[in-house]
């Protein structure tokens, strides 16, 4: 999965974060805290942590210029394990904290580590607003389709019918598709990856980090205790690849199946052998209209994991909220010749109508 | 031109009243400015309905603006107005009962037609049926006179009619011998791009003035001499603006950027509006998706090394409560402003109340101590907000500033402070290791406290070597790692409380004013009741009534002499615009049998109410003493 | 705008609501309360109230079987004016109340009247969850792109750059497109209409009422005081119709312009004269894949109102949450022979392990 | 086979401890069931870490289950266990200091390898280095004996090892002369579909029993005679289950459907789990997107004529506070259950505390009175929940039920009530007009109150003729139309408080137990401190210590004789797991100098702690009296 970003944006996600001196070689170790990792043995969260700590040194920024923010959940314990600044906040509210951090501090690389419950149940509103505003944040959502920390209740991504402690007769909730929700929020970077595919996971996190604005990455993650095997269905079976790896500019083919346009439904899945290669849709995450990305997220088989697209659905350039907020301030501060002096404050306090008593 | 007697008076209360669309707030604002510029002391209070613009001519749509001005210190906008300007029958109906007998009622006679009167259920024309016999009623055909004055203008009739508030202003200005200059200057700048509208407004203004000058309607004009006020430069300011400026001052003095995370809510929104203007002052405002996100963004900014502030009113306080707990736990500076309004629930959103005190103190789960400060007058919001910033930064702790709708929307003259004398606030960000780890290596302990203040170090992202993680789980004292140790939790719980208590070192003792020197009765207030209580006390002191007054600005911690003060008096009376919230706290803390006097009407106390209260208690005490 | 619903769903939105006796003729008056309407003269809310009160008698249900729930905002005063049961609740939370009402009472027709701030700012999370669950509710969102009641701050639908009391130098927030957000939440009925077009408004409300599950209707509504003229741009200008009226089965044409498929962007807008009529896309709100609906919501010109699609974007059948919740209960209650008796409760309390002390 | 002396004892506390994955909760549950079936009285407390499964073999991962059982009334799970079963060195390290000197420590010897010991920082093997000299240490190779017992089974080694908790259970069952029958029956039903696993577990269980029977490791077996308990049918029940059942009972008695809107949160989630099972009982549960939506759905259901209930813990209480205000304003029945945990913020989520009392009372803006009830023991949660429903329905008002983690997770035997004797609750839905309008037509006034209870009529959608609108804005008393009238707001504010106060008619007086009849000291508690306080008092009463005990179940309103009770004693001591919240209320209300004793350790009070406290105060009082 390689993409050329040169044309995409002048500003990388970490554009204003100081780079370490060129002869300092950052290592994974510098991003590992002294806290013992406390997830269940076999939990998918370990792979995400490892991939993250492995790749971030590449960004060339010192750990102290990184902030990892989370809510509450197994996944949300992530900040403790990264030797950066971090905040393990309250349930669902990480995006609001992160908006405050990122908007007031362009010199930090800000990450939100969150779960399907944290991000989509209690935190759904903050998530969609952070995405529409396009705050310069990297949001990594560990989707295990369950509430792990509270010991196994269904989540907003659990499939209908799932038997959990709070749905002993099967859930009747239709789940969110996080990709569709993110697209519906006008997110500028939307991707899906899988914790068990280290390479794809790493590549996706890297792309997210490079994106300026809010990047949303759904990571399918197995909870061995309360929803074990949720993604086992994705493992290839005799009927061919179930995972569609989308790569920009490449035709959308997964094993025996591929994606073509369809007059009725927009897109459809057909046997690769049945169509001319030129008819196979080429993936374009930068398309102006997000309709095709949405159609891909909704493609036949995607919701029951018979045919699941992974990779970057959408990646477009739109001014980041925080850049614009700061720019407005900078304009007026600069115009006035710099930060206010006591004198300036005094004239603010005085306003336009004063009188003197002597 | 007729000559009019000019009568000198000491103070006057005027109420402008009309439909929401009649521009009464603007009229009141302008009259206030003139009065202030003239040198009177004053206090104002707008009072408008919760609908944006309820149907014209209905009681629900009436919008009021009252001000009181005088030649001496004025503490309240006045209770019973001496002059009521009523732009229509609804305004008359809603207000006439409150005018002081013998006062003036000026109405737009043109609006008293049958249809309007019917709508309000008036059987007869109140202007003529004798029901207003206690007042001097001036039925001025304002609409037609305004139209006449603007005859030459190329404007629609509707647009012309909109200038009738300027006619009213001109007339009232004449009545109180005010010059029109400053209003003209204001109109000139406001309508710089609409010369038509400017000229029409000026013409209407002058027409009103001329009408007063030329007619015999008023036998008399009034003059209120300038008040003797401390020397200095003054401006008029509302509580919400003063709050905004106090926050700016706090951040500026600390050398920190002010970052506001907020969500609009009446009556707090004006603080957001004011701060949104201040980009040049390096103020960052984020209007977030809700109150939770508002405080979240503010706390995030504080974590990032800024001065995080959030502003709201009661319902928003509910929503912010979980995040306040996180602020308590993470021990970060944060200022939370609650402009209280009538509750519970949506309640009376445009009315005032001081019923969020217990919520401010206890409205979070667990033992979650927060410092609480209350402003006592519109201008005082500046100092109170500044102090909230100072305490929050010094002690790394959330501080709640309580104001209310009465303070926020009300205004009074404010003697501008000498900015250079405002004390520094030193955020004292951590830059170096402060501990050694198990291996003897230098390390950073985010919960290693200052022995004096108990504040923890504030190490800001970007600082090399001090990277650390904080959060809502209980942390080990010192190292700040997650701890489930029972003794540590007990210790941390008490330390958080103790840290807030230590703020007492930075707050002044509770001052008692007792000019008679022989009071057995203490009248104690907090927050915005300062105005009416002070006015009442001053009135009574003039006639030698033995009553002492004290006013609490700091609700948590309480000043260290509070108990001593309470015990010094035979009786302590606490009037509150709630059901006795401060009383409850004081009774619990000091076991003093506080007499709680409560009023929950969405309105400030009236001065005579407090006077009566004091007189009764003084009499009662005298009797009891005699009996004993 | 006529659509045949016979094939769409067996269950209408009001399927379990008692019908008035066939010889009772319901009138608008029965749905008008004795409360004086308190919006500003000229406010677009009047038109919505009038259209609503005019059309609901058609549903054949008595006012007492209707519940109108709202949050806070000018728009949210709506319940006071309808002589049904109603709750003017707290800001943003109407969907949660309505979920409780609709799920526990299938015999009521439940309406949420909300504003862009109420529904999308503070209430965003409840909205998207009500939509994904597909609770049998009718959600009518009055979009005036401003906070009216609090006197004019920008809202999550205000266009970037809007100068308001809280954005004196222009807003830097990218707004939500409510249609995309609703589609992203997997809503089963998503429509847009305009308060000033009484006929279209009425027809859309009618369709929403017929839909079983959550129906989401965005109504563009002018706030004369704080955002006057926000939709003036939609008025036809010399360059032809700016409003695309979508009707099921009909080609998507608005004046001189029409919608065709486009290999790069999914859909594109071209001069009607430039294409063969057969190439013009026909509207299909029932399409399995929501990609085209999403593309339509995002079509060139839609976000700047140069070419705004109105009508029903999507209307599909999916079980309603409340029906399924009740069904699970009914199944077990029926299997046990009816509601629990004291005896049944006693055996519940006893559980499986008891002992006797005598 | 060896013969063992059987020693009769009156009570025993056993603690099972192991890794989160070792199945200690299940083991404890099973042992509890056996004990209960045998007829002992008992109390239990699970205590687990907030991580789901922290790394194996670490202190953080230790999960405990303690129970105390006896031949008489048992009020707490015991403080210092007499027997500790430690499945690994971490469990030993975490717990050994708490074992009663002279007690038994049973460990799985196989887990005491160098690696495990190193991980914990043990220099020497604690089993042999003499540090456990105060105890009888039994190093049993449980893992290897379990593997040996399961040699024949076609299971992986890992799976076999998972049965070692059954080995431990078998051994402890033998030690206390318990039969294995009920556990076998339990396993049979649990693993009905996995005969392999069933057989392996039974084999391990028997191997443990046999090991005890055949070895000389234990010189003695113990027997605890059945307790003399009131005649009746009993079951063991946790507080959370009892709460769920109490709610079901309340709804059933009222003939209303129970509708729960909730969001998972420790330690309240089990109530949601329990109610989710009860479809057959017509219980509707909605797991909503957050706590706000949880209470919203519940309140919506109440508006629709159901019994709306919401369950949560501290952080969720914060989020629900705005909606509680709406419930107060709309005066609808609503039950809010707060299973308190360690705070503030995320705090100590799996630990217990009783620090949400002030929040329950005051945690909303404005004057927003809510009734508050607290349960005092696990089984008592049933009655308390039922009562909360009854009051909420009768008075049309939100009622908060406070329990806590200790009550919610703890269990005790419960004498099953005779369902037929549980009093009716009559929702008394409105069906007819209750007023006349201005034109004299019959109409419905939603705020026309019952003169006795002040409750307003509950008219449910679907009822012809009674359609009405309610909401968060202040409403006119009677008619319920929006009102901004100052006097009406004052009146309504006081009426809402008065309505809650009227509930006093339905609640019993505060009862005082003083067997000595001569106590000057009252020890007063509320909520879950009932267990340790009662145990302490009973112990001291046996030796004639003059102390009186009273326990508050109703926190708002307080029983009407509360002040009288407090004043009757020379000294009142209130121990609380917070910083003195009840004390504060009582001091404020009654001006009595309550002595507040506080402990905020995430743990219940220990019985000896309370005993010491009482002894000190009794001694001190005696001295003071002598001096006087
Ligand atoms: C306000 C609040 N409500 C509820 C909880 C309880 N809670 C903690 S984490 C969680 C869900 C976690 O699910 P998810 O985000 O999917 O994380 P996972 O554990 O699955 O990684 C819940 C309900 C809480 N801590 N705070
Ligand atoms: C918890 C809470 N926060 C804020 C408010 C203030 N408030 C009331 S309505 C409103 C916005 C209304 O906007 P919208 O929903 O678009 O309604 P409109 O008035 O434009 O119809 C706000 C911010 C409130 N009442 N409650
Ligand atoms: S409960 Fe599930 S998600 Fe949580 S740590 Fe264990 S395996 Fe991971
Ligand atoms: S402020 Fe705007 S939205 Fe509100 S009533 Fe007036 S015109 Fe309508
Ligand atoms: Mg999860
Ligand atoms: Mg709006």
CSV table of C-alpha atoms in Angstrom, one decimal, chain A residues 120-125 128-129 132-133 156 169-170 172-177 180-181 183-186 261-267 284 287-292 294-295 298-299 318 321 324-325 328 332, chain C residues 120-125 128-129 132-133 156 169-170 172-177 180-181 183-186 261-267 284 287-292 294-295 298-299 318 321 324-325 328 332:
chain,number,residue,atom,x,y,z
A,120,UNK,CA,-19.7,5.4,19.2
A,121,UNK,CA,-22.0,5.0,22.2
A,122,UNK,CA,-21.4,7.6,24.8
A,123,UNK,CA,-18.9,9.5,22.7
A,124,UNK,CA,-20.7,9.5,19.4
A,125,UNK,CA,-21.5,13.2,19.4
A,128,UNK,CA,-18.9,13.2,14.7
A,129,UNK,CA,-18.2,16.9,15.6
A,132,UNK,CA,-16.8,17.4,10.7
A,133,UNK,CA,-14.7,20.2,12.1
A,156,UNK,CA,-23.2,0.0,18.9
A,169,UNK,CA,-32.1,-13.2,24.0
A,170,UNK,CA,-30.1,-11.5,21.3
A,172,UNK,CA,-32.3,-6.2,18.4
A,173,UNK,CA,-30.2,-3.1,17.7
A,174,UNK,CA,-29.1,-2.4,14.1
A,175,UNK,CA,-25.3,-1.6,14.5
A,176,UNK,CA,-23.5,1.4,13.2
A,177,UNK,CA,-21.1,0.9,10.3
A,180,UNK,CA,-20.5,5.1,7.0
A,181,UNK,CA,-20.9,7.2,10.1
A,183,UNK,CA,-18.3,9.5,6.0
A,184,UNK,CA,-21.7,10.9,7.0
A,185,UNK,CA,-19.9,13.3,9.3
A,186,UNK,CA,-17.9,14.6,6.3
A,261,UNK,CA,-20.3,-0.2,-11.4
A,262,UNK,CA,-23.9,-1.2,-11.5
A,263,UNK,CA,-26.7,0.9,-12.9
A,264,UNK,CA,-29.2,-0.2,-10.2
A,265,UNK,CA,-27.1,-0.1,-7.0
A,266,UNK,CA,-24.2,2.1,-7.9
A,267,UNK,CA,-21.7,-0.7,-7.2
A,284,UNK,CA,-10.0,6.7,-5.7
A,287,UNK,CA,-12.8,11.5,-5.3
A,288,UNK,CA,-14.7,14.8,-4.9
A,289,UNK,CA,-18.0,13.1,-4.3
A,290,UNK,CA,-17.9,10.7,-1.3
A,291,UNK,CA,-20.8,8.7,-2.9
A,292,UNK,CA,-18.5,5.9,-4.1
A,294,UNK,CA,-20.1,5.3,0.8
A,295,UNK,CA,-21.2,2.8,-1.7
A,298,UNK,CA,-22.1,-0.4,2.0
A,299,UNK,CA,-21.2,-3.0,-0.6
A,318,UNK,CA,-10.0,20.4,3.7
A,321,UNK,CA,-10.4,23.6,12.2
A,324,UNK,CA,-8.2,28.2,11.0
A,325,UNK,CA,-8.9,29.1,14.6
A,328,UNK,CA,-7.9,34.1,12.9
A,332,UNK,CA,-5.5,40.0,14.6
C,120,UNK,CA,-27.3,18.2,15.7
C,121,UNK,CA,-25.3,20.1,18.3
C,122,UNK,CA,-26.1,18.9,21.8
C,123,UNK,CA,-28.5,16.2,20.6
C,124,UNK,CA,-26.4,14.7,17.8
C,125,UNK,CA,-25.7,11.5,19.6
C,128,UNK,CA,-27.8,9.1,15.3
C,129,UNK,CA,-28.7,6.4,17.7
C,132,UNK,CA,-29.6,3.5,13.5
C,133,UNK,CA,-32.0,1.7,15.9
C,156,UNK,CA,-23.6,22.9,13.2
C,169,UNK,CA,-15.0,37.2,12.2
C,170,UNK,CA,-16.8,34.4,10.5
C,172,UNK,CA,-14.4,28.3,10.7
C,173,UNK,CA,-16.5,25.2,11.3
C,174,UNK,CA,-17.3,23.0,8.4
C,175,UNK,CA,-21.1,22.3,8.7
C,176,UNK,CA,-22.8,19.0,8.8
C,177,UNK,CA,-25.0,18.1,5.9
C,180,UNK,CA,-25.4,12.7,4.9
C,181,UNK,CA,-25.3,12.4,8.6
C,183,UNK,CA,-27.6,8.3,5.8
C,184,UNK,CA,-24.3,7.7,7.6
C,185,UNK,CA,-26.4,6.6,10.6
C,186,UNK,CA,-28.1,4.0,8.5
C,261,UNK,CA,-23.7,8.8,-13.8
C,262,UNK,CA,-20.1,9.7,-14.0
C,263,UNK,CA,-17.2,7.4,-14.1
C,264,UNK,CA,-15.0,9.6,-11.9
C,265,UNK,CA,-17.3,11.0,-9.3
C,266,UNK,CA,-20.2,8.6,-9.3
C,267,UNK,CA,-22.7,11.2,-10.3
C,284,UNK,CA,-34.6,5.2,-6.5
C,287,UNK,CA,-32.0,1.2,-3.7
C,288,UNK,CA,-30.3,-1.5,-1.6
C,289,UNK,CA,-26.9,0.3,-1.6
C,290,UNK,CA,-27.2,3.9,-0.1
C,291,UNK,CA,-24.2,5.0,-2.1
C,292,UNK,CA,-26.3,6.8,-4.7
C,294,UNK,CA,-25.2,9.7,-0.5
C,295,UNK,CA,-23.8,10.8,-3.8
C,298,UNK,CA,-23.2,15.4,-2.0
C,299,UNK,CA,-23.7,16.3,-5.6
C,318,UNK,CA,-35.8,-2.6,8.2
C,321,UNK,CA,-36.3,-1.4,17.2
C,324,UNK,CA,-38.5,-6.0,18.1
C,325,UNK,CA,-38.1,-5.1,21.7
C,328,UNK,CA,-39.1,-10.4,22.5
C,332,UNK,CA,-41.8,-14.9,26.5
